[in-house]
mmCIF file of C-alpha atoms in Angstrom:
data_model
loop_
_atom_site.group_PDB
_atom_site.id
_atom_site.type_symbol
_atom_site.label_atom_id
_atom_site.label_comp_id
_atom_site.label_asym_id
_atom_site.label_seq_id
_atom_site.Cartn_x
_atom_site.Cartn_y
_atom_site.Cartn_z
ATOM 1 C CA UNK A 131 -19.120 -1.949 3.343
ATOM 2 C CA UNK A 132 -16.078 0.358 3.459
ATOM 3 C CA UNK A 133 -16.200 3.791 1.896
ATOM 4 C CA UNK A 134 -13.391 4.825 -0.402
ATOM 5 C CA UNK A 135 -11.609 8.098 -1.152
ATOM 6 C CA UNK A 136 -9.879 9.120 -4.326
ATOM 7 C CA UNK A 137 -6.210 10.024 -4.058
ATOM 8 C CA UNK A 138 -3.767 11.250 -6.667
ATOM 9 C CA UNK A 139 -0.635 9.212 -7.286
ATOM 10 C CA UNK A 140 2.043 10.104 -9.833
ATOM 11 C CA UNK A 141 1.873 8.018 -13.009
ATOM 12 C CA UNK A 142 5.489 6.896 -12.720
ATOM 13 C CA UNK A 143 4.803 5.438 -9.274
ATOM 14 C CA UNK A 144 1.710 3.594 -10.524
ATOM 15 C CA UNK A 145 3.743 2.240 -13.453
ATOM 16 C CA UNK A 146 6.424 0.968 -11.060
ATOM 17 C CA UNK A 147 3.790 -0.699 -8.907
ATOM 18 C CA UNK A 148 2.164 -2.290 -11.950
ATOM 19 C CA UNK A 149 5.539 -3.673 -13.063
ATOM 20 C CA UNK A 150 6.040 -5.238 -9.633
ATOM 21 C CA UNK A 151 2.564 -6.788 -9.773
ATOM 22 C CA UNK A 152 3.116 -8.093 -13.309
ATOM 23 C CA UNK A 153 6.600 -9.467 -12.569
ATOM 24 C CA UNK A 154 5.719 -11.025 -9.207
ATOM 25 C CA UNK A 155 2.365 -12.777 -9.493
ATOM 26 C CA UNK A 156 3.290 -14.770 -6.385
ATOM 27 C CA UNK A 157 2.600 -11.655 -4.300
ATOM 28 C CA UNK A 158 -1.090 -12.111 -5.029
ATOM 29 C CA UNK A 159 -2.023 -8.531 -5.889
ATOM 30 C CA UNK A 160 -4.752 -8.244 -8.514
ATOM 31 C CA UNK A 161 -4.453 -4.492 -9.021
ATOM 32 C CA UNK A 162 -2.330 -1.496 -8.167
ATOM 33 C CA UNK A 163 -5.141 -0.384 -5.853
ATOM 34 C CA UNK A 164 -4.783 -3.576 -3.798
ATOM 35 C CA UNK A 165 -1.026 -3.061 -3.635
ATOM 36 C CA UNK A 166 -1.362 0.562 -2.518
ATOM 37 C CA UNK A 167 -3.990 -0.231 0.134
ATOM 38 C CA UNK A 168 -1.738 -2.963 1.536
ATOM 39 C CA UNK A 169 1.331 -0.707 1.479
ATOM 40 C CA UNK A 170 -0.478 2.129 3.262
ATOM 41 C CA UNK A 171 -1.985 -0.256 5.829
ATOM 42 C CA UNK A 172 1.460 -1.693 6.604
ATOM 43 C CA UNK A 173 2.960 1.792 6.955
ATOM 44 C CA UNK A 174 0.176 2.907 9.300
ATOM 45 C CA UNK A 175 0.663 -0.232 11.427
ATOM 46 C CA UNK A 176 4.410 0.443 11.516
ATOM 47 C CA UNK A 177 3.811 4.007 12.677
ATOM 48 C CA UNK A 178 1.317 2.913 15.354
ATOM 49 C CA UNK A 179 3.743 0.280 16.669
ATOM 50 C CA UNK A 180 6.582 2.811 16.696
ATOM 51 C CA UNK A 181 4.430 5.364 18.524
ATOM 52 C CA UNK A 182 3.332 2.821 21.124
ATOM 53 C CA UNK A 183 6.911 1.690 21.743
ATOM 54 C CA UNK A 184 8.190 5.268 21.965
ATOM 55 C CA UNK A 185 5.677 6.200 24.648
ATOM 56 C CA UNK A 186 6.826 3.435 27.013
#
């Protein structure tokens, strides 16, 4: 089972994320935490791909 860390996110950003989740149920996010985990994962993957392509 994964371990989790607590991070601090500005309230206005969380409110914006919650609005997106509420207005776009088709995205499938059940919580702002799910959204944030997915967003961070995608950004990390993007960085890794960029780094791998830059080193070639």
